[in-house]
JSON list of C-alpha atoms in Angstrom, two decimals:
[
{"chain": "A", "resi": 1, "resn": "UNK", "atom": "CA", "xyz": [6.63, -10.56, -6.66]},
{"chain": "A", "resi": 2, "resn": "UNK", "atom": "CA", "xyz": [8.95, -9.11, -4.07]},
{"chain": "A", "resi": 3, "resn": "UNK", "atom": "CA", "xyz": [7.58, -9.26, -0.54]},
{"chain": "A", "resi": 4, "resn": "UNK", "atom": "CA", "xyz": [8.45, -7.11, 2.44]},
{"chain": "A", "resi": 5, "resn": "UNK", "atom": "CA", "xyz": [7.30, -8.38, 5.81]},
{"chain": "A", "resi": 6, "resn": "UNK", "atom": "CA", "xyz": [6.87, -6.02, 8.74]},
{"chain": "A", "resi": 7, "resn": "UNK", "atom": "CA", "xyz": [6.35, -7.09, 12.33]},
{"chain": "A", "resi": 8, "resn": "UNK", "atom": "CA", "xyz": [4.46, -6.43, 14.51]},
{"chain": "A", "resi": 9, "resn": "UNK", "atom": "CA", "xyz": [1.43, -5.04, 12.72]},
{"chain": "A", "resi": 10, "resn": "UNK", "atom": "CA", "xyz": [0.01, -3.41, 15.83]},
{"chain": "A", "resi": 11, "resn": "UNK", "atom": "CA", "xyz": [1.60, -2.32, 19.10]},
{"chain": "A", "resi": 12, "resn": "UNK", "atom": "CA", "xyz": [0.05, -0.72, 22.15]},
{"chain": "A", "resi": 13, "resn": "UNK", "atom": "CA", "xyz": [2.36, 0.17, 24.99]},
{"chain": "A", "resi": 14, "resn": "UNK", "atom": "CA", "xyz": [2.84, 2.51, 27.89]},
{"chain": "A", "resi": 15, "resn": "UNK", "atom": "CA", "xyz": [4.61, 5.83, 27.65]},
{"chain": "A", "resi": 16, "resn": "UNK", "atom": "CA", "xyz": [8.34, 5.55, 28.30]},
{"chain": "A", "resi": 17, "resn": "UNK", "atom": "CA", "xyz": [8.84, 2.10, 26.86]},
{"chain": "A", "resi": 18, "resn": "UNK", "atom": "CA", "xyz": [10.90, 1.28, 23.79]},
{"chain": "A", "resi": 19, "resn": "UNK", "atom": "CA", "xyz": [9.40, -0.48, 20.82]},
{"chain": "A", "resi": 20, "resn": "UNK", "atom": "CA", "xyz": [11.22, -2.40, 18.11]},
{"chain": "A", "resi": 21, "resn": "UNK", "atom": "CA", "xyz": [9.77, -2.88, 14.63]},
{"chain": "A", "resi": 22, "resn": "UNK", "atom": "CA", "xyz": [11.26, -5.39, 12.20]},
{"chain": "A", "resi": 23, "resn": "UNK", "atom": "CA", "xyz": [11.30, -5.17, 8.43]},
{"chain": "A", "resi": 24, "resn": "UNK", "atom": "CA", "xyz": [12.35, -8.14, 6.32]},
{"chain": "A", "resi": 25, "resn": "UNK", "atom": "CA", "xyz": [12.72, -8.62, 2.60]},
{"chain": "A", "resi": 26, "resn": "UNK", "atom": "CA", "xyz": [11.55, -12.20, 2.12]},
{"chain": "A", "resi": 27, "resn": "UNK", "atom": "CA", "xyz": [12.63, -13.13, -1.38]},
{"chain": "A", "resi": 28, "resn": "UNK", "atom": "CA", "xyz": [15.23, -10.58, -2.37]},
{"chain": "A", "resi": 29, "resn": "UNK", "atom": "CA", "xyz": [18.28, -8.84, -0.99]},
{"chain": "A", "resi": 30, "resn": "UNK", "atom": "CA", "xyz": [17.87, -5.21, -0.08]},
{"chain": "A", "resi": 31, "resn": "UNK", "atom": "CA", "xyz": [20.97, -3.13, 0.34]},
{"chain": "A", "resi": 32, "resn": "UNK", "atom": "CA", "xyz": [18.76, -0.14, 1.08]},
{"chain": "A", "resi": 33, "resn": "UNK", "atom": "CA", "xyz": [15.69, 0.01, 3.27]},
{"chain": "A", "resi": 34, "resn": "UNK", "atom": "CA", "xyz": [13.51, 2.98, 4.10]},
{"chain": "A", "resi": 35, "resn": "UNK", "atom": "CA", "xyz": [11.37, 3.95, 7.06]},
{"chain": "A", "resi": 36, "resn": "UNK", "atom": "CA", "xyz": [8.31, 6.14, 6.72]},
{"chain": "A", "resi": 37, "resn": "UNK", "atom": "CA", "xyz": [5.80, 7.57, 9.14]},
{"chain": "A", "resi": 38, "resn": "UNK", "atom": "CA", "xyz": [2.20, 8.38, 8.33]},
{"chain": "A", "resi": 39, "resn": "UNK", "atom": "CA", "xyz": [-0.19, 10.36, 10.48]},
{"chain": "A", "resi": 40, "resn": "UNK", "atom": "CA", "xyz": [-3.97, 10.09, 9.99]},
{"chain": "A", "resi": 41, "resn": "UNK", "atom": "CA", "xyz": [-5.23, 11.61, 6.74]},
{"chain": "A", "resi": 42, "resn": "UNK", "atom": "CA", "xyz": [-1.70, 12.52, 5.70]},
{"chain": "A", "resi": 43, "resn": "UNK", "atom": "CA", "xyz": [0.74, 11.12, 3.19]},
{"chain": "A", "resi": 44, "resn": "UNK", "atom": "CA", "xyz": [3.85, 9.08, 3.93]},
{"chain": "A", "resi": 45, "resn": "UNK", "atom": "CA", "xyz": [6.83, 11.01, 5.20]},
{"chain": "A", "resi": 46, "resn": "UNK", "atom": "CA", "xyz": [10.32, 9.56, 4.83]},
{"chain": "A", "resi": 47, "resn": "UNK", "atom": "CA", "xyz": [12.09, 9.31, 8.17]},
{"chain": "A", "resi": 48, "resn": "UNK", "atom": "CA", "xyz": [15.36, 7.65, 7.27]},
{"chain": "A", "resi": 49, "resn": "UNK", "atom": "CA", "xyz": [17.26, 5.56, 4.79]},
{"chain": "A", "resi": 50, "resn": "UNK", "atom": "CA", "xyz": [19.31, 2.63, 5.99]},
{"chain": "A", "resi": 51, "resn": "UNK", "atom": "CA", "xyz": [22.07, 0.91, 4.11]},
{"chain": "A", "resi": 52, "resn": "UNK", "atom": "CA", "xyz": [23.27, -2.54, 5.08]},
{"chain": "A", "resi": 53, "resn": "UNK", "atom": "CA", "xyz": [26.32, -2.33, 7.29]},
{"chain": "A", "resi": 54, "resn": "UNK", "atom": "CA", "xyz": [26.42, 1.43, 7.66]},
{"chain": "A", "resi": 55, "resn": "UNK", "atom": "CA", "xyz": [24.72, 4.19, 9.62]},
{"chain": "A", "resi": 56, "resn": "UNK", "atom": "CA", "xyz": [21.29, 5.35, 8.63]},
{"chain": "A", "resi": 57, "resn": "UNK", "atom": "CA", "xyz": [20.67, 8.70, 7.00]},
{"chain": "A", "resi": 58, "resn": "UNK", "atom": "CA", "xyz": [17.91, 10.64, 8.74]},
{"chain": "A", "resi": 59, "resn": "UNK", "atom": "CA", "xyz": [15.67, 13.26, 7.19]},
{"chain": "A", "resi": 60, "resn": "UNK", "atom": "CA", "xyz": [15.65, 16.73, 8.60]},
{"chain": "A", "resi": 61, "resn": "UNK", "atom": "CA", "xyz": [13.69, 16.98, 11.82]},
{"chain": "A", "resi": 62, "resn": "UNK", "atom": "CA", "xyz": [13.88, 13.27, 12.66]},
{"chain": "A", "resi": 63, "resn": "UNK", "atom": "CA", "xyz": [15.72, 12.60, 15.91]},
{"chain": "A", "resi": 64, "resn": "UNK", "atom": "CA", "xyz": [18.27, 9.85, 15.35]},
{"chain": "A", "resi": 65, "resn": "UNK", "atom": "CA", "xyz": [18.59, 9.16, 19.07]},
{"chain": "A", "resi": 66, "resn": "UNK", "atom": "CA", "xyz": [14.85, 8.72, 19.28]},
{"chain": "A", "resi": 67, "resn": "UNK", "atom": "CA", "xyz": [14.46, 6.48, 16.26]},
{"chain": "A", "resi": 68, "resn": "UNK", "atom": "CA", "xyz": [17.29, 3.95, 16.21]},
{"chain": "A", "resi": 69, "resn": "UNK", "atom": "CA", "xyz": [17.76, 2.10, 12.94]},
{"chain": "A", "resi": 70, "resn": "UNK", "atom": "CA", "xyz": [19.84, -1.01, 12.46]},
{"chain": "A", "resi": 71, "resn": "UNK", "atom": "CA", "xyz": [20.37, -2.70, 9.10]},
{"chain": "A", "resi": 72, "resn": "UNK", "atom": "CA", "xyz": [22.57, -5.63, 10.03]},
{"chain": "A", "resi": 73, "resn": "UNK", "atom": "CA", "xyz": [21.87, -7.88, 7.06]},
{"chain": "A", "resi": 74, "resn": "UNK", "atom": "CA", "xyz": [20.69, -7.70, 3.46]},
{"chain": "A", "resi": 75, "resn": "UNK", "atom": "CA", "xyz": [17.21, -8.85, 4.49]},
{"chain": "A", "resi": 76, "resn": "UNK", "atom": "CA", "xyz": [16.58, -7.21, 7.86]},
{"chain": "A", "resi": 77, "resn": "UNK", "atom": "CA", "xyz": [16.26, -3.67, 9.15]},
{"chain": "A", "resi": 78, "resn": "UNK", "atom": "CA", "xyz": [14.89, -2.67, 12.54]},
{"chain": "A", "resi": 79, "resn": "UNK", "atom": "CA", "xyz": [13.47, 0.59, 13.85]},
{"chain": "A", "resi": 80, "resn": "UNK", "atom": "CA", "xyz": [13.46, 1.12, 17.60]},
{"chain": "A", "resi": 81, "resn": "UNK", "atom": "CA", "xyz": [11.36, 3.93, 18.99]},
{"chain": "A", "resi": 82, "resn": "UNK", "atom": "CA", "xyz": [13.09, 4.73, 22.27]},
{"chain": "A", "resi": 83, "resn": "UNK", "atom": "CA", "xyz": [11.24, 6.06, 25.30]},
{"chain": "A", "resi": 84, "resn": "UNK", "atom": "CA", "xyz": [8.06, 6.35, 23.27]},
{"chain": "A", "resi": 85, "resn": "UNK", "atom": "CA", "xyz": [5.51, 9.02, 24.12]},
{"chain": "A", "resi": 86, "resn": "UNK", "atom": "CA", "xyz": [1.94, 9.59, 22.90]},
{"chain": "A", "resi": 87, "resn": "UNK", "atom": "CA", "xyz": [3.12, 11.98, 20.18]},
{"chain": "A", "resi": 88, "resn": "UNK", "atom": "CA", "xyz": [5.09, 9.07, 18.66]},
{"chain": "A", "resi": 89, "resn": "UNK", "atom": "CA", "xyz": [1.83, 7.25, 18.00]},
{"chain": "A", "resi": 90, "resn": "UNK", "atom": "CA", "xyz": [1.64, 6.80, 14.26]},
{"chain": "A", "resi": 91, "resn": "UNK", "atom": "CA", "xyz": [1.65, 4.33, 11.37]},
{"chain": "A", "resi": 92, "resn": "UNK", "atom": "CA", "xyz": [5.23, 3.26, 10.61]},
{"chain": "A", "resi": 93, "resn": "UNK", "atom": "CA", "xyz": [5.97, 1.72, 7.23]},
{"chain": "A", "resi": 94, "resn": "UNK", "atom": "CA", "xyz": [9.17, 0.21, 5.92]},
{"chain": "A", "resi": 95, "resn": "UNK", "atom": "CA", "xyz": [10.17, -0.42, 2.36]},
{"chain": "A", "resi": 96, "resn": "UNK", "atom": "CA", "xyz": [13.02, -2.06, 0.53]},
{"chain": "A", "resi": 97, "resn": "UNK", "atom": "CA", "xyz": [14.51, -1.79, -2.90]},
{"chain": "A", "resi": 98, "resn": "UNK", "atom": "CA", "xyz": [16.01, -4.69, -4.77]},
{"chain": "A", "resi": 99, "resn": "UNK", "atom": "CA", "xyz": [19.71, -4.47, -5.39]},
{"chain": "A", "resi": 100, "resn": "UNK", "atom": "CA", "xyz": [20.50, -2.39, -8.43]},
{"chain": "A", "resi": 101, "resn": "UNK", "atom": "CA", "xyz": [21.64, 1.00, -9.54]},
{"chain": "A", "resi": 102, "resn": "UNK", "atom": "CA", "xyz": [18.95, 1.93, -12.00]},
{"chain": "A", "resi": 103, "resn": "UNK", "atom": "CA", "xyz": [15.81, 3.96, -11.52]},
{"chain": "A", "resi": 104, "resn": "UNK", "atom": "CA", "xyz": [14.01, 0.95, -12.92]},
{"chain": "A", "resi": 105, "resn": "UNK", "atom": "CA", "xyz": [13.76, -0.68, -9.49]},
{"chain": "A", "resi": 106, "resn": "UNK", "atom": "CA", "xyz": [10.46, -0.46, -7.62]},
{"chain": "A", "resi": 107, "resn": "UNK", "atom": "CA", "xyz": [10.40, -0.06, -3.88]},
{"chain": "A", "resi": 108, "resn": "UNK", "atom": "CA", "xyz": [8.33, -2.65, -2.10]},
{"chain": "A", "resi": 109, "resn": "UNK", "atom": "CA", "xyz": [6.50, -1.77, 1.08]},
{"chain": "A", "resi": 110, "resn": "UNK", "atom": "CA", "xyz": [5.56, -3.63, 4.21]},
{"chain": "A", "resi": 111, "resn": "UNK", "atom": "CA", "xyz": [2.03, -3.54, 5.56]},
{"chain": "A", "resi": 112, "resn": "UNK", "atom": "CA", "xyz": [2.96, -1.10, 8.29]},
{"chain": "A", "resi": 113, "resn": "UNK", "atom": "CA", "xyz": [2.98, -1.07, 12.08]},
{"chain": "A", "resi": 114, "resn": "UNK", "atom": "CA", "xyz": [0.38, 0.89, 13.94]},
{"chain": "A", "resi": 115, "resn": "UNK", "atom": "CA", "xyz": [1.98, 2.19, 17.13]},
{"chain": "A", "resi": 116, "resn": "UNK", "atom": "CA", "xyz": [-0.23, 3.48, 19.93]},
{"chain": "A", "resi": 117, "resn": "UNK", "atom": "CA", "xyz": [1.41, 4.93, 23.02]},
{"chain": "A", "resi": 118, "resn": "UNK", "atom": "CA", "xyz": [-0.81, 5.31, 26.07]},
{"chain": "B", "resi": 1, "resn": "UNK", "atom": "CA", "xyz": [13.07, 15.39, -7.46]},
{"chain": "B", "resi": 2, "resn": "UNK", "atom": "CA", "xyz": [10.26, 16.17, -9.90]},
{"chain": "B", "resi": 3, "resn": "UNK", "atom": "CA", "xyz": [7.03, 17.30, -8.31]},
{"chain": "B", "resi": 4, "resn": "UNK", "atom": "CA", "xyz": [3.85, 15.59, -9.38]},
{"chain": "B", "resi": 5, "resn": "UNK", "atom": "CA", "xyz": [0.34, 16.92, -9.07]},
{"chain": "B", "resi": 6, "resn": "UNK", "atom": "CA", "xyz": [-2.83, 14.85, -8.93]},
{"chain": "B", "resi": 7, "resn": "UNK", "atom": "CA", "xyz": [-6.50, 15.65, -8.36]},
{"chain": "B", "resi": 8, "resn": "UNK", "atom": "CA", "xyz": [-7.36, 15.12, -4.69]},
{"chain": "B", "resi": 9, "resn": "UNK", "atom": "CA", "xyz": [-10.29, 12.82, -5.36]},
{"chain": "B", "resi": 10, "resn": "UNK", "atom": "CA", "xyz": [-12.20, 10.98, -8.07]},
{"chain": "B", "resi": 11, "resn": "UNK", "atom": "CA", "xyz": [-15.23, 8.74, -8.28]},
{"chain": "B", "resi": 12, "resn": "UNK", "atom": "CA", "xyz": [-15.70, 5.83, -10.64]},
{"chain": "B", "resi": 13, "resn": "UNK", "atom": "CA", "xyz": [-18.59, 3.47, -11.19]},
{"chain": "B", "resi": 14, "resn": "UNK", "atom": "CA", "xyz": [-17.92, -0.19, -10.54]},
{"chain": "B", "resi": 15, "resn": "UNK", "atom": "CA", "xyz": [-17.08, -2.04, -13.75]},
{"chain": "B", "resi": 16, "resn": "UNK", "atom": "CA", "xyz": [-16.07, 1.09, -15.60]},
{"chain": "B", "resi": 17, "resn": "UNK", "atom": "CA", "xyz": [-12.54, 2.19, -16.40]},
{"chain": "B", "resi": 18, "resn": "UNK", "atom": "CA", "xyz": [-10.88, 4.48, -13.90]},
{"chain": "B", "resi": 19, "resn": "UNK", "atom": "CA", "xyz": [-8.52, 7.02, -15.46]},
{"chain": "B", "resi": 20, "resn": "UNK", "atom": "CA", "xyz": [-6.26, 8.73, -12.95]},
{"chain": "B", "resi": 21, "resn": "UNK", "atom": "CA", "xyz": [-4.23, 11.67, -14.26]},
{"chain": "B", "resi": 22, "resn": "UNK", "atom": "CA", "xyz": [-0.87, 12.92, -13.07]},
{"chain": "B", "resi": 23, "resn": "UNK", "atom": "CA", "xyz": [1.09, 16.00, -14.09]},
{"chain": "B", "resi": 24, "resn": "UNK", "atom": "CA", "xyz": [4.89, 15.94, -13.90]},
{"chain": "B", "resi": 25, "resn": "UNK", "atom": "CA", "xyz": [5.86, 18.85, -16.10]},
{"chain": "B", "resi": 26, "resn": "UNK", "atom": "CA", "xyz": [9.38, 19.19, -14.63]},
{"chain": "B", "resi": 27, "resn": "UNK", "atom": "CA", "xyz": [10.32, 15.53, -14.94]},
{"chain": "B", "resi": 28, "resn": "UNK", "atom": "CA", "xyz": [13.85, 14.92, -16.14]},
{"chain": "B", "resi": 29, "resn": "UNK", "atom": "CA", "xyz": [14.78, 12.57, -18.96]},
{"chain": "B", "resi": 30, "resn": "UNK", "atom": "CA", "xyz": [15.96, 9.74, -16.73]},
{"chain": "B", "resi": 31, "resn": "UNK", "atom": "CA", "xyz": [13.18, 9.86, -14.13]},
{"chain": "B", "resi": 32, "resn": "UNK", "atom": "CA", "xyz": [10.65, 7.07, -14.19]},
{"chain": "B", "resi": 33, "resn": "UNK", "atom": "CA", "xyz": [6.96, 7.53, -13.44]},
{"chain": "B", "resi": 34, "resn": "UNK", "atom": "CA", "xyz": [5.80, 5.15, -10.70]},
{"chain": "B", "resi": 35, "resn": "UNK", "atom": "CA", "xyz": [2.29, 4.46, -9.48]},
{"chain": "B", "resi": 36, "resn": "UNK", "atom": "CA", "xyz": [1.42, 3.04, -6.10]},
{"chain": "B", "resi": 37, "resn": "UNK", "atom": "CA", "xyz": [-1.82, 2.73, -4.21]},
{"chain": "B", "resi": 38, "resn": "UNK", "atom": "CA", "xyz": [-2.62, 2.55, -0.53]},
{"chain": "B", "resi": 39, "resn": "UNK", "atom": "CA", "xyz": [-5.68, 0.83, 0.75]},
{"chain": "B", "resi": 40, "resn": "UNK", "atom": "CA", "xyz": [-6.76, 1.96, 4.19]},
{"chain": "B", "resi": 41, "resn": "UNK", "atom": "CA", "xyz": [-4.41, 0.87, 6.99]},
{"chain": "B", "resi": 42, "resn": "UNK", "atom": "CA", "xyz": [-2.03, -0.96, 4.66]},
{"chain": "B", "resi": 43, "resn": "UNK", "atom": "CA", "xyz": [1.34, -0.17, 3.15]},
{"chain": "B", "resi": 44, "resn": "UNK", "atom": "CA", "xyz": [1.59, 1.19, -0.40]},
{"chain": "B", "resi": 45, "resn": "UNK", "atom": "CA", "xyz": [1.22, -1.40, -3.14]},
{"chain": "B", "resi": 46, "resn": "UNK", "atom": "CA", "xyz": [3.29, -1.13, -6.31]},
{"chain": "B", "resi": 47, "resn": "UNK", "atom": "CA", "xyz": [1.15, -0.94, -9.44]},
{"chain": "B", "resi": 48, "resn": "UNK", "atom": "CA", "xyz": [3.25, -0.07, -12.47]},
{"chain": "B", "resi": 49, "resn": "UNK", "atom": "CA", "xyz": [6.04, 2.16, -13.71]},
{"chain": "B", "resi": 50, "resn": "UNK", "atom": "CA", "xyz": [7.39, 3.44, -17.01]},
{"chain": "B", "resi": 51, "resn": "UNK", "atom": "CA", "xyz": [9.91, 5.77, -18.60]},
{"chain": "B", "resi": 52, "resn": "UNK", "atom": "CA", "xyz": [8.70, 6.72, -22.07]},
{"chain": "B", "resi": 53, "resn": "UNK", "atom": "CA", "xyz": [6.60, 3.94, -23.50]},
{"chain": "B", "resi": 54, "resn": "UNK", "atom": "CA", "xyz": [3.13, 2.96, -22.43]},
{"chain": "B", "resi": 55, "resn": "UNK", "atom": "CA", "xyz": [3.11, -0.02, -20.10]},
{"chain": "B", "resi": 56, "resn": "UNK", "atom": "CA", "xyz": [0.53, -2.64, -19.19]},
{"chain": "B", "resi": 57, "resn": "UNK", "atom": "CA", "xyz": [0.45, -5.36, -16.58]},
{"chain": "B", "resi": 58, "resn": "UNK", "atom": "CA", "xyz": [-2.20, -7.47, -14.89]},
{"chain": "B", "resi": 59, "resn": "UNK", "atom": "CA", "xyz": [-3.26, -4.59, -12.68]},
{"chain": "B", "resi": 60, "resn": "UNK", "atom": "CA", "xyz": [-3.29, -1.52, -14.88]},
{"chain": "B", "resi": 61, "resn": "UNK", "atom": "CA", "xyz": [-2.07, 0.38, -17.91]},
{"chain": "B", "resi": 62, "resn": "UNK", "atom": "CA", "xyz": [0.16, 3.44, -17.85]},
{"chain": "B", "resi": 63, "resn": "UNK", "atom": "CA", "xyz": [-0.09, 5.98, -20.61]},
{"chain": "B", "resi": 64, "resn": "UNK", "atom": "CA", "xyz": [2.73, 8.54, -20.76]},
{"chain": "B", "resi": 65, "resn": "UNK", "atom": "CA", "xyz": [2.44, 11.52, -23.08]},
{"chain": "B", "resi": 66, "resn": "UNK", "atom": "CA", "xyz": [5.08, 11.96, -25.74]},
{"chain": "B", "resi": 67, "resn": "UNK", "atom": "CA", "xyz": [6.55, 15.00, -23.98]},
{"chain": "B", "resi": 68, "resn": "UNK", "atom": "CA", "xyz": [6.48, 13.04, -20.69]},
{"chain": "B", "resi": 69, "resn": "UNK", "atom": "CA", "xyz": [4.89, 15.93, -18.86]},
{"chain": "B", "resi": 70, "resn": "UNK", "atom": "CA", "xyz": [1.87, 13.94, -17.81]},
{"chain": "B", "resi": 71, "resn": "UNK", "atom": "CA", "xyz": [0.61, 10.40, -17.50]},
{"chain": "B", "resi": 72, "resn": "UNK", "atom": "CA", "xyz": [-2.59, 8.49, -16.88]},
{"chain": "B", "resi": 73, "resn": "UNK", "atom": "CA", "xyz": [-3.09, 5.33, -14.88]},
{"chain": "B", "resi": 74, "resn": "UNK", "atom": "CA", "xyz": [-5.93, 3.23, -16.21]},
{"chain": "B", "resi": 75, "resn": "UNK", "atom": "CA", "xyz": [-7.73, 0.57, -14.20]},
{"chain": "B", "resi": 76, "resn": "UNK", "atom": "CA", "xyz": [-9.73, -1.09, -16.99]},
{"chain": "B", "resi": 77, "resn": "UNK", "atom": "CA", "xyz": [-12.59, -2.51, -14.93]},
{"chain": "B", "resi": 78, "resn": "UNK", "atom": "CA", "xyz": [-12.69, -0.91, -11.50]},
{"chain": "B", "resi": 79, "resn": "UNK", "atom": "CA", "xyz": [-14.01, -2.95, -8.58]},
{"chain": "B", "resi": 80, "resn": "UNK", "atom": "CA", "xyz": [-14.93, -1.90, -5.06]},
{"chain": "B", "resi": 81, "resn": "UNK", "atom": "CA", "xyz": [-11.56, -3.26, -3.91]},
{"chain": "B", "resi": 82, "resn": "UNK", "atom": "CA", "xyz": [-9.81, -0.66, -6.04]},
{"chain": "B", "resi": 83, "resn": "UNK", "atom": "CA", "xyz": [-10.98, 2.07, -3.68]},
{"chain": "B", "resi": 84, "resn": "UNK", "atom": "CA", "xyz": [-7.72, 3.53, -2.37]},
{"chain": "B", "resi": 85, "resn": "UNK", "atom": "CA", "xyz": [-5.37, 6.50, -2.48]},
{"chain": "B", "resi": 86, "resn": "UNK", "atom": "CA", "xyz": [-3.29, 6.43, -5.65]},
{"chain": "B", "resi": 87, "resn": "UNK", "atom": "CA", "xyz": [0.15, 8.01, -5.71]},
{"chain": "B", "resi": 88, "resn": "UNK", "atom": "CA", "xyz": [2.09, 9.10, -8.79]},
{"chain": "B", "resi": 89, "resn": "UNK", "atom": "CA", "xyz": [5.83, 9.51, -8.18]},
{"chain": "B", "resi": 90, "resn": "UNK", "atom": "CA", "xyz": [8.69, 10.61, -10.42]},
{"chain": "B", "resi": 91, "resn": "UNK", "atom": "CA", "xyz": [11.84, 8.79, -9.43]},
{"chain": "B", "resi": 92, "resn": "UNK", "atom": "CA", "xyz": [15.38, 7.95, -10.45]},
{"chain": "B", "resi": 93, "resn": "UNK", "atom": "CA", "xyz": [18.14, 6.10, -8.66]},
{"chain": "B", "resi": 94, "resn": "UNK", "atom": "CA", "xyz": [19.76, 8.24, -6.02]},
{"chain": "B", "resi": 95, "resn": "UNK", "atom": "CA", "xyz": [16.51, 10.00, -5.22]},
{"chain": "B", "resi": 96, "resn": "UNK", "atom": "CA", "xyz": [13.94, 9.23, -2.59]},
{"chain": "B", "resi": 97, "resn": "UNK", "atom": "CA", "xyz": [10.37, 8.25, -3.25]},
{"chain": "B", "resi": 98, "resn": "UNK", "atom": "CA", "xyz": [8.44, 11.42, -2.38]},
{"chain": "B", "resi": 99, "resn": "UNK", "atom": "CA", "xyz": [4.78, 10.83, -1.69]},
{"chain": "B", "resi": 100, "resn": "UNK", "atom": "CA", "xyz": [2.39, 13.68, -2.37]},
{"chain": "B", "resi": 101, "resn": "UNK", "atom": "CA", "xyz": [-1.22, 13.69, -1.20]},
{"chain": "B", "resi": 102, "resn": "UNK", "atom": "CA", "xyz": [-2.29, 11.41, -4.07]},
{"chain": "B", "resi": 103, "resn": "UNK", "atom": "CA", "xyz": [-5.76, 10.88, -5.50]},
{"chain": "B", "resi": 104, "resn": "UNK", "atom": "CA", "xyz": [-8.45, 9.28, -3.37]},
{"chain": "B", "resi": 105, "resn": "UNK", "atom": "CA", "xyz": [-10.37, 7.03, -5.76]},
{"chain": "B", "resi": 106, "resn": "UNK", "atom": "CA", "xyz": [-13.80, 5.91, -4.67]},
{"chain": "B", "resi": 107, "resn": "UNK", "atom": "CA", "xyz": [-15.34, 3.11, -6.70]},
{"chain": "B", "resi": 108, "resn": "UNK", "atom": "CA", "xyz": [-19.09, 3.30, -6.35]},
{"chain": "B", "resi": 109, "resn": "UNK", "atom": "CA", "xyz": [-21.49, 0.35, -6.66]}
]
């Protein structure tokens, strides 16, 4: 089946640093990738949608200057949390959808990145 | 996007079938019903999806009512490793996957 690889799986860093998370579709091309955030005991919340070669679309309330998304190829999207602070600590999950225009296309998810800001 | 509602939690005995219900009474004709599950500290795992007909794969079966207003995910022989949060999502191209709170399934020994 389709595999989405996310790296790193765990990051601990000091407040004020920037952190980059990579999301790769390993065996399929993904024109669209998605970034979610999940706080403890809560459900996944969509942060942004990225399309290869164009600017990402951010959900309401998500700061685009804080969470930089780059989708430079059909198999790679990156999320950079700039000047991270403790309130940015969360579980970040990416997903990708195989190329297609039908609703009959599952999204495949990475295993997530647990970000802890000290 | 159609809203789905699921019971917050369910228990199931190991080896028995787990039947997880989902209501999607406002689903539109071209929206698919998707099921995912999330095991603690992992990303969601795709299980199955369907439009009108019942579907079965190596993981589960999906039963969709004729009026499409509800569905049931069936895990035929639940194991301890099936303990997870299960999400039912109504989706069509052009929409976003919207995750509700899901059902926390606990498989008991």
